[in-house]
Amino acid sequence: MEEIDLGIEEDTPDRETISFKHFLEKTHAGIEKVVGGVWEPTTENSIRKRKILYPSIRLHCQTCDGMRSYRVVFNPASGWSQTTMNTHAHYRCGDCLEDKKQYALHVEMEDDGSGKIFKYGEFPTMGTPVPKRVLKLLGDADGKLFLKGRQCENLGYGIGAFAYYRRVVENHRNDLFDEIIKVCETVGASGDLIEELKEAKKEISFMKSMEKIKSGVPQGLLIDGHNPLNALHKALSISLHNETDDDCLEYAASVRLVLSDLVERIASLRQDNKQLSQAVQRLLSKKKG
C-alpha cells in the first residue's frame, strides 16, 4: 500500500511549509511554495558550498507501468554565496533506469535550510496517464476531450478540467450502463438487477436513471462499498458557478479516478470470469485416464 504523504511539515500564521518531496510530486507548474529541507551546507576541496537536497520521489513509470521510486541523476553543489538560482533536476526510475522526469525550478534558499521554490514546469507533465481501457470506451472524439480535461487538471485549471470530464461522463452514460449490464450477465447477477439497469438506461437524465436502480451494482464494482454510479451522478449535479477553481480541481480528480477505477473493475470482472469459465471447461472436457 502506498504511503500517503500529506506534505505538511510546519504550519505558522504567515506561511505553510511543505516537504520537497510533496512539492515535486503534487505542486502544479506556475506555483511557488515555501519548502522545508531544501539545502544543506557541504565542503568540497575545503570550500564551503550549498547542496540542494533533491528527495527520492514516487511517480508513475511508463516503462514499468506502475508507481516507482525516482532519484536525481546529477546534483552538483553551488557556491556558498549563491542563494538564488534557476536549476534543472533530472530524475530517473530506480527500477528500469530508463524512464526520466525533469523539473525546471527557481530556488531561493533561507538560512535555516528551507527555501521558496517556484516550479516553472516539468516533463513529462504531472499525473498518472489515462488508462487505455478508458480511452477505448470513450472513443476518439470524447477520448480527446478527456485528455484535454487531464491536461487542464495537470495545469491546475479546475473549472476547465471538471467541465471536460463532466461532459464526457454525460455523453457516455449509456455506454457505462451497457458495460455494467454485460458484467451482470457475465457473473450471473439477478434478473431484477439487469432489468433495473436496462430501464435506467432508457431515461434521459442521469438523475432519473439512478432513481430506477434499487438493487445497486454487482459487488465487484463497488468502490469502498459505494456504488460508483452514485458518485458520478453527484459530480454531474455540482454547479460550476458555485464552486471555487480549487474545489473544481478536487472534483475533477475524483471524477477521473472513479471513472477510471470503474472501467478497470468492469474489465477485470469480465476477464476473471472468462478465465474461470475456461478453466472449468478444460477440467470438464478432460477425459478420464
GROMACS .gro file of C-alpha atoms in nm:
model
  289
    1MET     CA    1   0.000   0.000   0.000
    2GLU     CA    2   0.131   0.344  -0.094
    3GLU     CA    3   0.228   0.563   0.199
    4ILE     CA    4   0.029   0.888   0.195
    5ASP     CA    5   0.245   1.198   0.217
    6LEU     CA    6   0.040   1.496   0.333
    7GLY     CA    7   0.344   1.712   0.281
    8ILE     CA    8   0.283   1.948   0.573
    9GLU     CA    9   0.591   2.000   0.788
   10GLU     CA   10   0.509   2.320   0.967
   11ASP     CA   11   0.209   2.549   0.992
   12THR     CA   12   0.260   2.905   1.112
   13PRO     CA   13   0.039   3.214   1.085
   14ASP     CA   14   0.239   3.364   0.800
   15ARG     CA   15   0.334   3.059   0.595
   16GLU     CA   16   0.283   2.688   0.544
   17THR     CA   17   0.592   2.479   0.481
   18ILE     CA   18   0.559   2.164   0.272
   19SER     CA   19   0.813   1.890   0.208
   20PHE     CA   20   1.036   1.900  -0.100
   21LYS     CA   21   0.901   1.556  -0.198
   22HIS     CA   22   0.543   1.679  -0.183
   23PHE     CA   23   0.632   1.990  -0.384
   24LEU     CA   24   0.783   1.791  -0.669
   25GLU     CA   25   0.511   1.525  -0.678
   26LYS     CA   26   0.199   1.735  -0.619
   27THR     CA   27   0.254   2.105  -0.692
   28HIS     CA   28   0.144   2.229  -1.034
   29ALA     CA   29   0.360   2.437  -1.266
   30GLY     CA   30   0.347   2.813  -1.215
   31ILE     CA   31   0.318   2.789  -0.835
   32GLU     CA   32   0.561   2.897  -0.563
   33LYS     CA   33   0.573   2.729  -0.221
   34VAL     CA   34   0.775   2.754   0.098
   35VAL     CA   35   0.959   2.421   0.121
   36GLY     CA   36   1.142   2.261   0.411
   37GLY     CA   37   1.474   2.078   0.380
   38VAL     CA   38   1.577   2.242   0.054
   39TRP     CA   39   1.953   2.253   0.104
   40GLU     CA   40   2.243   2.171   0.334
   41PRO     CA   41   2.599   2.306   0.370
   42THR     CA   42   2.879   2.092   0.230
   43THR     CA   43   3.253   2.121   0.177
   44GLU     CA   44   3.444   2.040  -0.141
   45ASN     CA   45   3.822   2.088  -0.151
   46SER     CA   46   3.800   2.297   0.168
   47ILE     CA   47   3.547   2.529   0.002
   48ARG     CA   48   3.204   2.578   0.162
   49LYS     CA   49   2.916   2.520  -0.074
   50ARG     CA   50   2.540   2.470  -0.075
   51LYS     CA   51   2.385   2.146  -0.196
   52ILE     CA   52   2.019   2.108  -0.288
   53LEU     CA   53   1.863   1.805  -0.116
   54TYR     CA   54   1.665   1.656  -0.403
   55PRO     CA   55   1.450   1.384  -0.242
   56SER     CA   56   1.355   1.042  -0.372
   57ILE     CA   57   1.004   1.071  -0.521
   58ARG     CA   58   0.725   0.832  -0.623
   59LEU     CA   59   0.590   0.866  -0.977
   60HIS     CA   60   0.415   0.654  -1.236
   61CYS     CA   61   0.671   0.491  -1.465
   62GLN     CA   62   0.556   0.444  -1.825
   63THR     CA   63   0.815   0.172  -1.884
   64CYS     CA   64   0.739  -0.028  -1.568
   65ASP     CA   65   0.366   0.057  -1.594
   66GLY     CA   66   0.329   0.134  -1.223
   67MET     CA   67   0.436   0.354  -0.933
   68ARG     CA   68   0.813   0.355  -0.882
   69SER     CA   69   1.081   0.544  -0.689
   70TYR     CA   70   1.275   0.807  -0.884
   71ARG     CA   71   1.611   0.951  -0.782
   72VAL     CA   72   1.800   1.255  -0.904
   73VAL     CA   73   2.075   1.169  -1.153
   74PHE     CA   74   2.318   1.456  -1.105
   75ASN     CA   75   2.338   1.701  -0.816
   76PRO     CA   76   2.642   1.933  -0.808
   77ALA     CA   77   2.689   2.177  -0.521
   78SER     CA   78   2.675   2.554  -0.577
   79GLY     CA   79   2.886   2.837  -0.439
   80TRP     CA   80   2.816   2.946  -0.082
   81SER     CA   81   2.723   3.298  -0.188
   82GLN     CA   82   2.469   3.170  -0.441
   83THR     CA   83   2.140   3.172  -0.251
   84THR     CA   84   1.915   3.215  -0.554
   85MET     CA   85   1.927   3.002  -0.868
   86ASN     CA   86   1.743   2.853  -1.161
   87THR     CA   87   1.801   2.479  -1.174
   88HIS     CA   88   1.700   2.172  -1.372
   89ALA     CA   89   1.652   1.850  -1.176
   90HIS     CA   90   1.691   1.530  -1.379
   91TYR     CA   91   1.529   1.221  -1.223
   92ARG     CA   92   1.532   0.857  -1.335
   93CYS     CA   93   1.328   0.549  -1.239
   94GLY     CA   94   1.518   0.341  -0.985
   95ASP     CA   95   1.388   0.013  -1.132
   96CYS     CA   96   1.413   0.026  -1.511
   97LEU     CA   97   1.670   0.311  -1.517
   98GLU     CA   98   1.507   0.424  -1.842
   99ASP     CA   99   1.205   0.641  -1.761
  100LYS     CA  100   1.305   1.002  -1.690
  101LYS     CA  101   1.148   1.308  -1.531
  102GLN     CA  102   1.274   1.667  -1.547
  103TYR     CA  103   1.184   1.972  -1.337
  104ALA     CA  104   1.265   2.338  -1.407
  105LEU     CA  105   1.279   2.526  -1.075
  106HIS     CA  106   1.364   2.865  -0.928
  107VAL     CA  107   1.508   2.827  -0.577
  108GLU     CA  108   1.558   3.093  -0.309
  109MET     CA  109   1.746   2.947  -0.011
  110GLU     CA  110   1.686   3.054   0.351
  111ASP     CA  111   1.948   3.034   0.627
  112ASP     CA  112   1.759   2.758   0.812
  113GLY     CA  113   1.779   2.515   0.520
  114SER     CA  114   1.431   2.587   0.390
  115GLY     CA  115   1.353   2.793   0.084
  116LYS     CA  116   1.098   2.927  -0.160
  117ILE     CA  117   1.068   2.723  -0.478
  118PHE     CA  118   0.883   2.818  -0.795
  119LYS     CA  119   0.805   2.541  -1.043
  120TYR     CA  120   0.848   2.665  -1.400
  121GLY     CA  121   0.743   2.331  -1.538
  122GLU     CA  122   0.806   1.958  -1.560
  123PHE     CA  123   0.837   1.697  -1.833
  124PRO     CA  124   0.655   1.469  -1.878
  125THR     CA  125   0.362   1.664  -1.732
  126MET     CA  126   0.228   1.581  -1.388
  127GLY     CA  127  -0.012   1.293  -1.334
  128THR     CA  128  -0.075   0.926  -1.396
  129PRO     CA  129  -0.160   0.852  -1.763
  130VAL     CA  130  -0.524   0.786  -1.850
  131PRO     CA  131  -0.581   0.406  -1.871
  132LYS     CA  132  -0.611   0.276  -2.227
  133ARG     CA  133  -0.937   0.099  -2.141
  134VAL     CA  134  -1.095   0.434  -2.050
  135LEU     CA  135  -0.992   0.593  -2.380
  136LYS     CA  136  -1.120   0.287  -2.569
  137LEU     CA  137  -1.462   0.318  -2.400
  138LEU     CA  138  -1.482   0.690  -2.476
  139GLY     CA  139  -1.387   0.663  -2.842
  140ASP     CA  140  -1.178   0.903  -3.046
  141ALA     CA  141  -1.367   1.233  -3.008
  142ASP     CA  142  -1.454   1.211  -2.638
  143GLY     CA  143  -1.122   1.045  -2.564
  144LYS     CA  144  -0.956   1.364  -2.687
  145LEU     CA  145  -1.190   1.571  -2.467
  146PHE     CA  146  -1.097   1.357  -2.168
  147LEU     CA  147  -0.727   1.410  -2.240
  148LYS     CA  148  -0.789   1.785  -2.262
  149GLY     CA  149  -0.950   1.760  -1.920
  150ARG     CA  150  -0.644   1.574  -1.793
  151GLN     CA  151  -0.421   1.846  -1.935
  152CYS     CA  152  -0.628   2.114  -1.757
  153GLU     CA  153  -0.604   1.914  -1.435
  154ASN     CA  154  -0.227   1.885  -1.471
  155LEU     CA  155  -0.204   2.263  -1.511
  156GLY     CA  156  -0.429   2.326  -1.210
  157TYR     CA  157  -0.727   2.458  -1.410
  158GLY     CA  158  -1.004   2.309  -1.201
  159ILE     CA  159  -1.312   2.452  -1.371
  160GLY     CA  160  -1.184   2.359  -1.717
  161ALA     CA  161  -1.091   2.004  -1.613
  162PHE     CA  162  -1.422   1.945  -1.437
  163ALA     CA  163  -1.620   2.079  -1.735
  164TYR     CA  164  -1.443   1.843  -1.976
  165TYR     CA  165  -1.481   1.538  -1.751
  166ARG     CA  166  -1.846   1.608  -1.680
  167ARG     CA  167  -1.928   1.645  -2.047
  168VAL     CA  168  -1.759   1.314  -2.126
  169VAL     CA  169  -1.942   1.128  -1.847
  170GLU     CA  170  -2.276   1.271  -1.964
  171ASN     CA  171  -2.202   1.163  -2.322
  172HIS     CA  172  -2.118   0.807  -2.216
  173ARG     CA  173  -2.381   0.736  -1.953
  174ASN     CA  174  -2.539   0.472  -2.177
  175ASP     CA  175  -2.203   0.312  -2.252
  176LEU     CA  176  -2.138   0.274  -1.879
  177PHE     CA  177  -2.477   0.110  -1.833
  178ASP     CA  178  -2.410  -0.124  -2.128
  179GLU     CA  179  -2.078  -0.232  -1.979
  180ILE     CA  180  -2.228  -0.288  -1.633
  181ILE     CA  181  -2.515  -0.489  -1.784
  182LYS     CA  182  -2.259  -0.708  -1.964
  183VAL     CA  183  -2.081  -0.767  -1.633
  184CYS     CA  184  -2.411  -0.861  -1.467
  185GLU     CA  185  -2.484  -1.111  -1.742
  186THR     CA  186  -2.130  -1.249  -1.722
  187VAL     CA  187  -2.125  -1.302  -1.345
  188GLY     CA  188  -2.483  -1.428  -1.328
  189ALA     CA  189  -2.642  -1.134  -1.145
  190SER     CA  190  -3.012  -1.140  -1.066
  191GLY     CA  191  -3.263  -1.076  -1.340
  192ASP     CA  192  -3.414  -0.793  -1.136
  193LEU     CA  193  -3.084  -0.603  -1.130
  194ILE     CA  194  -3.030  -0.648  -1.503
  195GLU     CA  195  -3.383  -0.529  -1.574
  196GLU     CA  196  -3.336  -0.225  -1.348
  197LEU     CA  197  -3.019  -0.129  -1.533
  198LYS     CA  198  -3.189  -0.167  -1.872
  199GLU     CA  199  -3.477   0.053  -1.759
  200ALA     CA  200  -3.234   0.307  -1.611
  201LYS     CA  201  -3.051   0.329  -1.942
  202LYS     CA  202  -3.375   0.436  -2.116
  203GLU     CA  203  -3.402   0.752  -1.904
  204ILE     CA  204  -3.289   1.084  -2.047
  205SER     CA  205  -3.108   1.216  -1.739
  206PHE     CA  206  -2.856   1.059  -1.503
  207MET     CA  207  -3.076   1.155  -1.206
  208LYS     CA  208  -3.377   0.968  -1.348
  209SER     CA  209  -3.154   0.672  -1.426
  210MET     CA  210  -3.033   0.649  -1.067
  211GLU     CA  211  -3.392   0.656  -0.939
  212LYS     CA  212  -3.457   0.337  -1.135
  213ILE     CA  213  -3.173   0.144  -0.973
  214LYS     CA  214  -3.276  -0.011  -0.642
  215SER     CA  215  -3.050  -0.317  -0.629
  216GLY     CA  216  -2.722  -0.131  -0.684
  217VAL     CA  217  -2.446  -0.287  -0.894
  218PRO     CA  218  -2.251  -0.615  -0.869
  219GLN     CA  219  -2.035  -0.639  -0.555
  220GLY     CA  220  -1.714  -0.642  -0.757
  221LEU     CA  221  -1.788  -0.294  -0.896
  222LEU     CA  222  -1.836  -0.126  -0.559
  223ILE     CA  223  -1.565   0.122  -0.453
  224ASP     CA  224  -1.520   0.116  -0.075
  225GLY     CA  225  -1.870  -0.029  -0.054
  226HIS     CA  226  -2.027   0.252  -0.258
  227ASN     CA  227  -2.196   0.250  -0.597
  228PRO     CA  228  -1.961   0.443  -0.833
  229LEU     CA  229  -2.259   0.549  -1.045
  230ASN     CA  230  -2.394   0.743  -0.745
  231ALA     CA  231  -2.061   0.923  -0.711
  232LEU     CA  232  -2.056   1.014  -1.081
  233HIS     CA  233  -2.418   1.128  -1.064
  234LYS     CA  234  -2.343   1.362  -0.773
  235ALA     CA  235  -2.048   1.505  -0.966
  236LEU     CA  236  -2.279   1.589  -1.256
  237SER     CA  237  -2.511   1.769  -1.014
  238ILE     CA  238  -2.245   2.016  -0.896
  239SER     CA  239  -2.286   2.373  -1.024
  240LEU     CA  240  -1.961   2.509  -1.163
  241HIS     CA  241  -2.069   2.867  -1.088
  242ASN     CA  242  -2.099   2.799  -0.714
  243GLU     CA  243  -1.755   2.640  -0.666
  244THR     CA  244  -1.400   2.774  -0.650
  245ASP     CA  245  -1.139   2.666  -0.902
  246ASP     CA  246  -0.957   2.470  -0.629
  247ASP     CA  247  -1.277   2.286  -0.536
  248CYS     CA  248  -1.343   2.205  -0.902
  249LEU     CA  249  -0.989   2.071  -0.932
  250GLU     CA  250  -1.058   1.826  -0.649
  251TYR     CA  251  -1.394   1.725  -0.800
  252ALA     CA  252  -1.231   1.678  -1.142
  253ALA     CA  253  -0.964   1.448  -1.000
  254SER     CA  254  -1.233   1.249  -0.817
  255VAL     CA  255  -1.443   1.206  -1.132
  256ARG     CA  256  -1.137   1.089  -1.328
  257LEU     CA  257  -1.033   0.842  -1.058
  258VAL     CA  258  -1.384   0.698  -1.008
  259LEU     CA  259  -1.447   0.661  -1.381
  260SER     CA  260  -1.105   0.503  -1.441
  261ASP     CA  261  -1.145   0.262  -1.149
  262LEU     CA  262  -1.497   0.164  -1.260
  263VAL     CA  263  -1.381   0.087  -1.615
  264GLU     CA  264  -1.085  -0.115  -1.483
  265ARG     CA  265  -1.312  -0.311  -1.247
  266ILE     CA  266  -1.554  -0.387  -1.530
  267ALA     CA  267  -1.272  -0.521  -1.747
  268SER     CA  268  -1.123  -0.719  -1.458
  269LEU     CA  269  -1.452  -0.888  -1.366
  270ARG     CA  270  -1.520  -0.989  -1.723
  271GLN     CA  271  -1.165  -1.119  -1.768
  272ASP     CA  272  -1.165  -1.310  -1.439
  273ASN     CA  273  -1.496  -1.474  -1.522
  274LYS     CA  274  -1.374  -1.565  -1.871
  275GLN     CA  275  -1.062  -1.731  -1.729
  276LEU     CA  276  -1.269  -1.916  -1.469
  277SER     CA  277  -1.510  -2.039  -1.735
  278GLN     CA  278  -1.221  -2.161  -1.950
  279ALA     CA  279  -1.069  -2.342  -1.652
  280VAL     CA  280  -1.398  -2.520  -1.579
  281GLN     CA  281  -1.436  -2.619  -1.944
  282ARG     CA  282  -1.083  -2.762  -1.951
  283LEU     CA  283  -1.149  -2.973  -1.644
  284LEU     CA  284  -1.488  -3.094  -1.766
  285SER     CA  285  -1.356  -3.182  -2.112
  286LYS     CA  286  -1.056  -3.379  -1.977
  287LYS     CA  287  -1.110  -3.747  -2.040
  288LYS     CA  288  -1.066  -3.995  -1.762
  289GLY     CA  289  -0.741  -4.197  -1.787
   0.00000   0.00000   0.00000
